[in-house]
Coordinates of C-alpha atoms in Angstrom, one line a residue:
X1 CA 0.0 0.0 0.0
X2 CA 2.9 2.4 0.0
X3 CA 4.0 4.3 2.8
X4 CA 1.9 6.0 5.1
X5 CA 2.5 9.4 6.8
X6 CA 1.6 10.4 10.2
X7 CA 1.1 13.3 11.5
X8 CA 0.7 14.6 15.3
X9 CA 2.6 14.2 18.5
X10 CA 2.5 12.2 21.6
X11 CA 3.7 13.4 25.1
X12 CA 7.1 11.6 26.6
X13 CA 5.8 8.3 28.2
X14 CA 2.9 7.8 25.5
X15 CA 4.7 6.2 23.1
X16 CA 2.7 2.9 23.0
X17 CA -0.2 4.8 21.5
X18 CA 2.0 6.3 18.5
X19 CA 3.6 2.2 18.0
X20 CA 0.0 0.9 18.2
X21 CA -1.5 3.4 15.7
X22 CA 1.6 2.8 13.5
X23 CA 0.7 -1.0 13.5
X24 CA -3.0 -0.3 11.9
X25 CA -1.2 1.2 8.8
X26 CA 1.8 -1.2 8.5
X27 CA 0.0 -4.5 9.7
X28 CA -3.7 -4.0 9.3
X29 CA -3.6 -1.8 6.1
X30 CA -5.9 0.6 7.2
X31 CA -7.2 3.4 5.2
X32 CA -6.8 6.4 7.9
X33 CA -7.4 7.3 11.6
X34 CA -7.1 9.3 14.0
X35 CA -6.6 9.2 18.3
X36 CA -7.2 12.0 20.8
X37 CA -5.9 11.8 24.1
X38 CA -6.6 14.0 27.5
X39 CA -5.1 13.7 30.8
X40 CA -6.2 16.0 33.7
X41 CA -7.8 18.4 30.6
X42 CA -5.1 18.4 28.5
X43 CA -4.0 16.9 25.1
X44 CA -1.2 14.6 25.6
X45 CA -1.4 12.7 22.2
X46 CA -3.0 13.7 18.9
X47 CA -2.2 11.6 15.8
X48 CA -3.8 10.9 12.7
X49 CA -2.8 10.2 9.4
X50 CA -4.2 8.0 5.9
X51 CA -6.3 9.5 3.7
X52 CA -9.8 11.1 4.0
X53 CA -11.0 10.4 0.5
X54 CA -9.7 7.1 -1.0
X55 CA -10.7 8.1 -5.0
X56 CA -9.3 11.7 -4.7
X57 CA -6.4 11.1 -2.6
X58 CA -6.9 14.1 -0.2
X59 CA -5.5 13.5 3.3
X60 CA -6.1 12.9 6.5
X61 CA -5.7 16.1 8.3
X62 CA -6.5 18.0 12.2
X63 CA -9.5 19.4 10.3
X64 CA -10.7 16.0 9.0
X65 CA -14.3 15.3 10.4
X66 CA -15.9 12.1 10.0
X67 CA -19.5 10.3 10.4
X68 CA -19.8 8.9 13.9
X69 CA -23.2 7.2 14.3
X70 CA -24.2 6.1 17.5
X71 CA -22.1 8.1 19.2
X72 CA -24.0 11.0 18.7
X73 CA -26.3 9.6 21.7
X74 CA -23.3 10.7 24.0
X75 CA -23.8 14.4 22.4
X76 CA -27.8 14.1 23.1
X77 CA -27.1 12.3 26.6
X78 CA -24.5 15.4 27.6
X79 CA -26.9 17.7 26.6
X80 CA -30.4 16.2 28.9
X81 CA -27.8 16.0 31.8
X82 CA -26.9 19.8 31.4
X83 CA -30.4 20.9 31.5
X84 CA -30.9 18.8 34.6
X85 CA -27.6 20.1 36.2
X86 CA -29.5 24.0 35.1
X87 CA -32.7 23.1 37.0
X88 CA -34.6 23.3 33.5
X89 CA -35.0 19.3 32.9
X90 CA -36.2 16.5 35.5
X91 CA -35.3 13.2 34.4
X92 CA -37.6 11.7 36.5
X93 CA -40.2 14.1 35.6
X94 CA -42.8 12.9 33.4
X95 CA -41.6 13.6 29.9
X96 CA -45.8 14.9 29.2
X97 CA -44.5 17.8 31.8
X98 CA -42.6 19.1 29.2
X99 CA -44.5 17.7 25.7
X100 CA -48.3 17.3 26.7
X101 CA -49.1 15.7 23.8
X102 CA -46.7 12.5 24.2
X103 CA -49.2 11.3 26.8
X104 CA -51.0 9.8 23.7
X105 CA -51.2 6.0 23.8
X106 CA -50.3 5.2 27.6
X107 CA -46.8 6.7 27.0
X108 CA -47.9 9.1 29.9
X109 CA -45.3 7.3 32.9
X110 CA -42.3 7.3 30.2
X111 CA -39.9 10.0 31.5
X112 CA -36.5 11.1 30.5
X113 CA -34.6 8.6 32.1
X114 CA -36.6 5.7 30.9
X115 CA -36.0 7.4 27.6
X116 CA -32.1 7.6 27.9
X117 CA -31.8 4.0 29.4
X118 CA -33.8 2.6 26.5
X119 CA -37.1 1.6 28.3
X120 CA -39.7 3.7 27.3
X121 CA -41.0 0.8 25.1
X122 CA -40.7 3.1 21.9
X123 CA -37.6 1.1 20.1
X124 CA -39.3 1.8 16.6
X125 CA -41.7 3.5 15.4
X126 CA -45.2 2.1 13.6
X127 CA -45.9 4.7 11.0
X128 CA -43.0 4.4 8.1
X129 CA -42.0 8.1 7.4
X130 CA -39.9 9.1 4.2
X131 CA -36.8 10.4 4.0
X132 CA -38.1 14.5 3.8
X133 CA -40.9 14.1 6.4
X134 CA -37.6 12.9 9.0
X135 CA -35.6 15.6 7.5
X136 CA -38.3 17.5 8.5
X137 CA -38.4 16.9 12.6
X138 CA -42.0 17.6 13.4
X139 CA -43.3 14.4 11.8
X140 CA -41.0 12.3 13.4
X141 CA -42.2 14.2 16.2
X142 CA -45.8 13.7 15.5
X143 CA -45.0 9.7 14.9
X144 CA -43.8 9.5 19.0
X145 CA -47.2 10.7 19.8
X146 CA -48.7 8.5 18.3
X147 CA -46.8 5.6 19.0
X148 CA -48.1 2.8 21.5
X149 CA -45.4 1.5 24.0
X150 CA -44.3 -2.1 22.9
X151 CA -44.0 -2.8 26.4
X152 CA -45.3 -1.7 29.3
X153 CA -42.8 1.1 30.7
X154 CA -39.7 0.7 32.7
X155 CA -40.5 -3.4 33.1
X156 CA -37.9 -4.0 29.6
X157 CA -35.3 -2.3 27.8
X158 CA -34.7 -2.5 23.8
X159 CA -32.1 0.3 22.2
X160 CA -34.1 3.1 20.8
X161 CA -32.0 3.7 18.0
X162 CA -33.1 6.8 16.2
X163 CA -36.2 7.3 18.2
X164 CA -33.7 7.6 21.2
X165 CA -32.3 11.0 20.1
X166 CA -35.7 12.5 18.6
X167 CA -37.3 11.8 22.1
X168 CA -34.9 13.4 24.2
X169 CA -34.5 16.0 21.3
X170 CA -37.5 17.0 21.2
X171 CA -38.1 17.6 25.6
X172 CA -34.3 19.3 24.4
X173 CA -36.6 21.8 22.2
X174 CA -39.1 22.2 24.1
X175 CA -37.4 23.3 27.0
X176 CA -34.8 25.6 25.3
X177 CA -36.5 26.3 21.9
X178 CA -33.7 25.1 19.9
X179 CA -33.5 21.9 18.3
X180 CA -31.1 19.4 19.8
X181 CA -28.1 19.7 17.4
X182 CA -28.4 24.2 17.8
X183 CA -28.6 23.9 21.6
X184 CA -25.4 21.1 21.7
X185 CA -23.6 24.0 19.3
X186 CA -24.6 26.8 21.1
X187 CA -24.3 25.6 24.6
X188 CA -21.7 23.4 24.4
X189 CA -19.6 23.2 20.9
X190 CA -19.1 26.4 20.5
X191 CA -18.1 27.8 23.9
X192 CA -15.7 24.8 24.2
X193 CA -14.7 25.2 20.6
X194 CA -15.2 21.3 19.8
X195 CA -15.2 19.9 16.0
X196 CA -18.7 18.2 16.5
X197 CA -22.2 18.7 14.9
X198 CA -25.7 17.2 14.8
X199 CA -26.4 18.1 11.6
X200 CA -23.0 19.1 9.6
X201 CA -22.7 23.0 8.4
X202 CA -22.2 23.2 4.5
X203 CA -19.5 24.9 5.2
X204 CA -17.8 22.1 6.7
X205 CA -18.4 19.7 4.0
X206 CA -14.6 20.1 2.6
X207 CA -13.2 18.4 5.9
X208 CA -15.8 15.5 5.4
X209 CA -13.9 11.9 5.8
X210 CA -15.9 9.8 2.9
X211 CA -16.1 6.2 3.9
X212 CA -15.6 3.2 2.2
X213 CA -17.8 -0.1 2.3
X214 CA -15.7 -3.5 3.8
X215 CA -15.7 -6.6 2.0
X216 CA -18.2 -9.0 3.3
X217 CA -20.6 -7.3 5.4
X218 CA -23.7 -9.0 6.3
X219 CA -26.9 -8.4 4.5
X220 CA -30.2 -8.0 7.3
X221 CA -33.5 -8.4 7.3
X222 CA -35.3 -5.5 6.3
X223 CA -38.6 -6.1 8.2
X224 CA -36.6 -7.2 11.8
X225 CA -36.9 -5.5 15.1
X226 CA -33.2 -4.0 14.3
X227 CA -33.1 -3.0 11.5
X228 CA -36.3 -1.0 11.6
X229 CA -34.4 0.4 14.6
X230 CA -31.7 1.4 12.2
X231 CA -33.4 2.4 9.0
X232 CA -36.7 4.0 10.7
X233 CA -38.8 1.3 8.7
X234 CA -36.3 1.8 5.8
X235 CA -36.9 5.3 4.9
X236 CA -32.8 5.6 5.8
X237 CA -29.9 3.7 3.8
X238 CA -28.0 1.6 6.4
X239 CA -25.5 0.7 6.2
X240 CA -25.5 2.4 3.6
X241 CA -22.7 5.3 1.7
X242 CA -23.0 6.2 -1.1
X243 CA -27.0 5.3 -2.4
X244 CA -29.4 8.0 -1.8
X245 CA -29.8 9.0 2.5
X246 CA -26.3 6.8 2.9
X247 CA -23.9 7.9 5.4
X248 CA -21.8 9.5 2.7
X249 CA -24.7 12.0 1.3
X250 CA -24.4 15.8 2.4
X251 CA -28.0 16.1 2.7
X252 CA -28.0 13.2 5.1
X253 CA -25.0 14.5 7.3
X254 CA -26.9 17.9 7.1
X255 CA -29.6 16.6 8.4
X256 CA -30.1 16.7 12.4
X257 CA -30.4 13.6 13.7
X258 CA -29.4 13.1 16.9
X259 CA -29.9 9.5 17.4
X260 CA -27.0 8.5 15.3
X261 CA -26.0 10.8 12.7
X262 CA -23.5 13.1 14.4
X263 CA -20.3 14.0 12.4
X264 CA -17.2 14.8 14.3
X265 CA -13.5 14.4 14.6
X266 CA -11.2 12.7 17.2
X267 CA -10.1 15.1 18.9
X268 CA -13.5 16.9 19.1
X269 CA -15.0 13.7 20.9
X270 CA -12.7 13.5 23.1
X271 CA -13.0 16.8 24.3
X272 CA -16.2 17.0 24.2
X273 CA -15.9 14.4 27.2
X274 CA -13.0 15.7 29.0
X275 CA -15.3 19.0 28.9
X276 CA -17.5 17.2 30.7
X277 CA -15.9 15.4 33.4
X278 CA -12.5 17.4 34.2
X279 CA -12.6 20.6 32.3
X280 CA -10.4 21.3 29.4
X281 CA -6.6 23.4 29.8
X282 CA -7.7 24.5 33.6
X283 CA -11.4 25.4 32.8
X284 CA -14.3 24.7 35.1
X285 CA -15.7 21.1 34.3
X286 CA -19.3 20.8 32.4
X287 CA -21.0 18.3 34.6
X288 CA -20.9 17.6 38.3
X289 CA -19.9 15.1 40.1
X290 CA -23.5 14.8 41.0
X291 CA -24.7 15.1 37.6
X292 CA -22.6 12.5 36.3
X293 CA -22.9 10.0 39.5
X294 CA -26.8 10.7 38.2
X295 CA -25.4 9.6 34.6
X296 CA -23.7 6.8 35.1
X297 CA -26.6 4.8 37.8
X298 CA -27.5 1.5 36.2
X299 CA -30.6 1.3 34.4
X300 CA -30.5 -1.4 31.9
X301 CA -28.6 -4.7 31.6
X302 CA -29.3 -8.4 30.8
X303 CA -31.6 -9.9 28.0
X304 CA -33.5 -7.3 26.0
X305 CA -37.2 -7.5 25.3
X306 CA -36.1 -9.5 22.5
X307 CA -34.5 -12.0 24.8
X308 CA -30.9 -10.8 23.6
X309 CA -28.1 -10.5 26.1
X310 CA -24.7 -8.8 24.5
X311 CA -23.3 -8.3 27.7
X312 CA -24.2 -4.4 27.5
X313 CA -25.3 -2.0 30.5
X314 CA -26.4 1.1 30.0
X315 CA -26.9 3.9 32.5
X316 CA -29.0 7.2 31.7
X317 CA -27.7 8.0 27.9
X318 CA -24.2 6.2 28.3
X319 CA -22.9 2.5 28.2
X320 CA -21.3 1.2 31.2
X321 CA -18.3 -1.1 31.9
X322 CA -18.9 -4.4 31.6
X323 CA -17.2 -7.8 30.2
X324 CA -19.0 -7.8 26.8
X325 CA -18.6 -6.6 24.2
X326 CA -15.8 -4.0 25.3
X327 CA -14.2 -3.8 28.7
X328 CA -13.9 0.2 29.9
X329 CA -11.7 1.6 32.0
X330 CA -13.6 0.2 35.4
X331 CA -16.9 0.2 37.4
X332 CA -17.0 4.0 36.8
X333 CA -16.4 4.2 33.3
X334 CA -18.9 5.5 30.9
X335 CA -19.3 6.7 27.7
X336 CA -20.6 5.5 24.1
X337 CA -20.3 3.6 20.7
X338 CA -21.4 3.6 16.9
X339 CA -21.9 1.6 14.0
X340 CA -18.4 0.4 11.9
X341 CA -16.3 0.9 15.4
X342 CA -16.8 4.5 17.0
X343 CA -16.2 4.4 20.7
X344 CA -16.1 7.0 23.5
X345 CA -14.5 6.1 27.2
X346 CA -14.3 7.7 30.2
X347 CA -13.8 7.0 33.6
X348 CA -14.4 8.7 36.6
X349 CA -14.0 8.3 40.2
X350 CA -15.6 9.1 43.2
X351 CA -14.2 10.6 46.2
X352 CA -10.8 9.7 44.9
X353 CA -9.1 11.7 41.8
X354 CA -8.3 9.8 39.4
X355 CA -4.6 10.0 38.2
X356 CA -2.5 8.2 35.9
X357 CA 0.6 6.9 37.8
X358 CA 2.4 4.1 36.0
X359 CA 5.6 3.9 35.3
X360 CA 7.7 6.1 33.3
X361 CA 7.9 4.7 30.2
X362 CA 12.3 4.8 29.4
X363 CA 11.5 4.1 25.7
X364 CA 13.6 6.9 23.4
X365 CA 11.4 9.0 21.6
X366 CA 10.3 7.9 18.3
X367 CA 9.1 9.4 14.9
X368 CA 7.2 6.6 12.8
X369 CA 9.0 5.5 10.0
X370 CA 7.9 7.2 6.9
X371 CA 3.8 8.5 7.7
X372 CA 1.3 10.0 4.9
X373 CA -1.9 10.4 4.8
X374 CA -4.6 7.7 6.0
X375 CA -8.5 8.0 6.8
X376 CA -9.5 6.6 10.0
X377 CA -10.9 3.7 10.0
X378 CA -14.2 2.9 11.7
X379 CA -15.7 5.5 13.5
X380 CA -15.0 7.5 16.7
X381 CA -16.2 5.6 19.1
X382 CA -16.8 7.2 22.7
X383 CA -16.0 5.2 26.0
X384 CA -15.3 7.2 29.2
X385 CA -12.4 6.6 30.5
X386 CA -9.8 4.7 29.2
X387 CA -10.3 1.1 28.5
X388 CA -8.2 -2.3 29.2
X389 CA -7.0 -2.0 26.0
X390 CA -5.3 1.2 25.9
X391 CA -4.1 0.7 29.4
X392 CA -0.3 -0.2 27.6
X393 CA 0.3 2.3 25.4
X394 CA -1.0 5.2 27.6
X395 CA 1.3 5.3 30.3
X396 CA 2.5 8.2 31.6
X397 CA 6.1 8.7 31.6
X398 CA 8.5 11.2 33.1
X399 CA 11.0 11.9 30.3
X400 CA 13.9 13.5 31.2
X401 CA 13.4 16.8 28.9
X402 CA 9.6 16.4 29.7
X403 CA 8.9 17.3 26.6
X404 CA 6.6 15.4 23.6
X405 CA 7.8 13.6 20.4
X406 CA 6.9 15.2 17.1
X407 CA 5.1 12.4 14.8
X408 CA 4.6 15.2 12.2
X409 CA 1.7 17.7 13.3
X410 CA -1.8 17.6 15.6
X411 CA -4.6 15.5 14.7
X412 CA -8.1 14.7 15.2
X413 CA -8.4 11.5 17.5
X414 CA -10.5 9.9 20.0
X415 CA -8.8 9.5 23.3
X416 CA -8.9 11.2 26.9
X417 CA -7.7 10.9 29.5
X418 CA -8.3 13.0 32.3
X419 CA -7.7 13.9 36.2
X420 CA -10.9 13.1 38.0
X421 CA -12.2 10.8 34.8
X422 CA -10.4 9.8 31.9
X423 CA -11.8 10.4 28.7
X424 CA -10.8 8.0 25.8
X425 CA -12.0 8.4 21.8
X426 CA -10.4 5.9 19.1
X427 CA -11.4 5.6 15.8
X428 CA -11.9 1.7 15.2
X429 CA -14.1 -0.9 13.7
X430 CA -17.2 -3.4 14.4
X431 CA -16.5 -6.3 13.0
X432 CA -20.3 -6.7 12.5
X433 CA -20.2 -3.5 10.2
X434 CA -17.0 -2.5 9.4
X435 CA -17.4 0.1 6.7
X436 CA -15.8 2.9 7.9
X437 CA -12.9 3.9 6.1
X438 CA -10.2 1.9 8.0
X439 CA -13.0 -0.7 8.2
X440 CA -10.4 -3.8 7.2
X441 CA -8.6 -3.1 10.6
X442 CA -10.1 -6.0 12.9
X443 CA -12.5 -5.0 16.0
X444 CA -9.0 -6.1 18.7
X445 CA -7.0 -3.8 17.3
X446 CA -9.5 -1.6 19.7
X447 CA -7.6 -4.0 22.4
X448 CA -4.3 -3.2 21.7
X449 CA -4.7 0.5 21.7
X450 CA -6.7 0.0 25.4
X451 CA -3.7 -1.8 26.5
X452 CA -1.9 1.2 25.1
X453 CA -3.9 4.0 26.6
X454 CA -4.3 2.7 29.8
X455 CA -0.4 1.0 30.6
X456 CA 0.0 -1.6 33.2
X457 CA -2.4 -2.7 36.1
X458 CA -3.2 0.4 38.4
X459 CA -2.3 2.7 36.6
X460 CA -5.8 4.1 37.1
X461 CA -5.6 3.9 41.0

């Protein structure tokens, strides 16, 4: 495949983050990625390199921004816990206190929280909308209302899919007035200055990764539970690129939908979540501790109303650690995941600050052997805190200079870590997808670069 530049840097005592991401290019030919890391608020290794646009060429660059599913729930979730933290938003509240007309059809017990641990009983939706009326909002909107609970209430739990981020969306617009992805801009991107949207600006279109579809993906069902979830009844291409309403189409990425169509890069991710827990370069942190102690209580885990058990446990808009599918950082880890590999960590503790102590990693510094440009593979995918995997490569070091290795300039990643929580973002792949642009990099690789992250055993003490 040629050689592959990298850009970016990495902190002394990081290097097994640079060797890891070197190894996706060199072993696992991927196309282009991208990692992010925060400690205690500040950026300690940004790298990305490959190529954001296989058939043109251009490169993978600190602008590049990328389609990141799923993860936009994270962006959504942040947003609900805010307006709690503000007083404006009860989770526990009735969601009919702020949208009368969702009472419609028994849904008038659902509240936020059953919303954002997915068991509001509204998974999918009966009435198959098209493409415009969703581009629309107030259909989809109208759709909820009508909607009859599949289940009765808080007794199961089913992910929500795209109904997840209208729902909570929509109590978003009715308390502020703005729609989810203008409140998340103005409230949160913005002021933090984070490459993230709901709903990508034309303007931004330039930096747009374009992904590519992996050999071998499985077909699915068009009329099952999941991939109504998915499609909304088919009215959306998935997984889908480059037909009409794919993930590659402007007017899709345009569009807001905030149950998995965000578009962001690395590094934007990731501080999105060291925003949120730690504060970024000294700032004031974006959520309490009580607001994210609120965040990360168990609400979901074991078989779903379909009788399916992945392992999975969700709290109120995040996952939570668990065995399976992917080990976080520990019991207080949270964060979130997207179609083709995306995933988000963070970890934070209570009572005790978290701090990353290992040893110093003695390694000489090292510039990767020849980058160039490479598109990330998979998507960002959002975990709080740093998991197993990147425990290895991130370990904090204490060089003698103290200062960072050059890999060639600053890029957009996924990974945090940070002093009371650790915030993680790396671009990788689901091998049950895969389509991103790195998508022929296999679903461990997201081990090796948690063993990275995260260094030896207690590290995270």
């Amino acid at each position: 495949m040629g050689t592959v530049e990298i850009g970016g840097w990495a902190d002394e005592g990081f290097g097994g983050v640079a060797d890891v991401f070197r190894e996706n290019f060199d072993v696992f030919g991927e196309l282009g990625t991208a990692v992010s890391v925060r400690v205690g608020g500040r950026p300690v290794v940004e790298l990305w390199g490959g190529v954001a646009d296989e058939s043109s060429g251009r490169p993978w660059d600190q602008e590049t921004v990328v389609p990141v599913f799923s993860c936009a729930k994270g962006l959504v979730s942040i947003c609900a816990h805010l307006l709690a933290q503000q007083g404006r938003l009860d989770l526990d509240a009735p969601v009919v206190v702020y949208w009368p007309e969702f009472a419609a059809e028994g849904k008038e017990r659902i509240t936020t929280r059953m919303v954002l641990g997915h068991r509001a009983g509204v998974p999918v939706l009966d009435r198959t909308l098209s493409f415009g009326e969703i581009t629309e909002w107030t259909p989809v909107v109208r759709a909820i209302e009508e909607q009859r609970p599949l289940w009765e209430p808080g007794e199961a739990y089913e992910y929500h899919g795209h109904v997840f981020g209208f729902l909570v969306g929509e109590v978003v617009r009715r308390i502020t007035g703005l729609t989810p992805g203008r409140f998340f801009r103005e409230a949160i991107g913005e002021p933090f200055g984070l490459r993230a949207w709901i709903g990508l600006p034309a303007a931004e279109r330039g930096q747009l990764a374009r992904l590519v579809e992996a050999e071998g993906r499985p077909g699915g069902d068009p009329q099952s539970l999941l991939m109504r979830i998915v499609t909304m009844n088919g009215a959306l291409a998935f997984p889908g690129l480059d037909e009409p309403h794919g993930f590659n189409d402007p007017e899709l990425l345009g569009t807001e939908l905030p149950g998995a169509g965000a578009v962001a890069s690395a590094s934007g991710l990731a501080a999105l979540y060291g925003a949120a827990v730690t504060g970024l370069d000294g700032g004031p942190r974006l959520l309490s501790e009580e607001t994210l102690t609120s965040a990360v209580r168990e609400a979901s885990t074991g078989p779903t109303w379909q009788g399916y058990d992945l392992g999975q446990r969700w709290g109120a808009g995040f996952l939570l650690d668990s065995e399976r599918p992917r080990p976080m950082l520990g019991a207080r880890s949270f964060g979130s995941d997207g179609a083709g590999g995306p995933v988000r960590l963070r970890r934070r503790r209570v009572r005790r600050r978290l701090r990353l102590r290992g040893q110093p990693d003695d390694r000489p510094r090292r510039r990767p052997r020849q980058p160039a440009h490479h598109r990330a593979a998979g998507e960002p995918q959002g975990l709080t805190g740093t998991p197993g995997w990147m425990r290895r490569a991130l370990r904090p070091g204490s060089g003698r200079d103290g200062g960072r290795r050059t890999l060639h300039s600053a890029p957009p990643a996924q990974a945090v870590g940070t002093g009371d929580l650790g915030a993680f973002e790396c671009l990788g792949t689901d091998p049950a997808v895969r389509r991103h642009l790195g998508s022929r990099v296999p679903a461990h690789r997201l081990d090796a670069y948690r063993r990275a992250v995260v260094g030896r055993p207690g590290v995270f003490a």
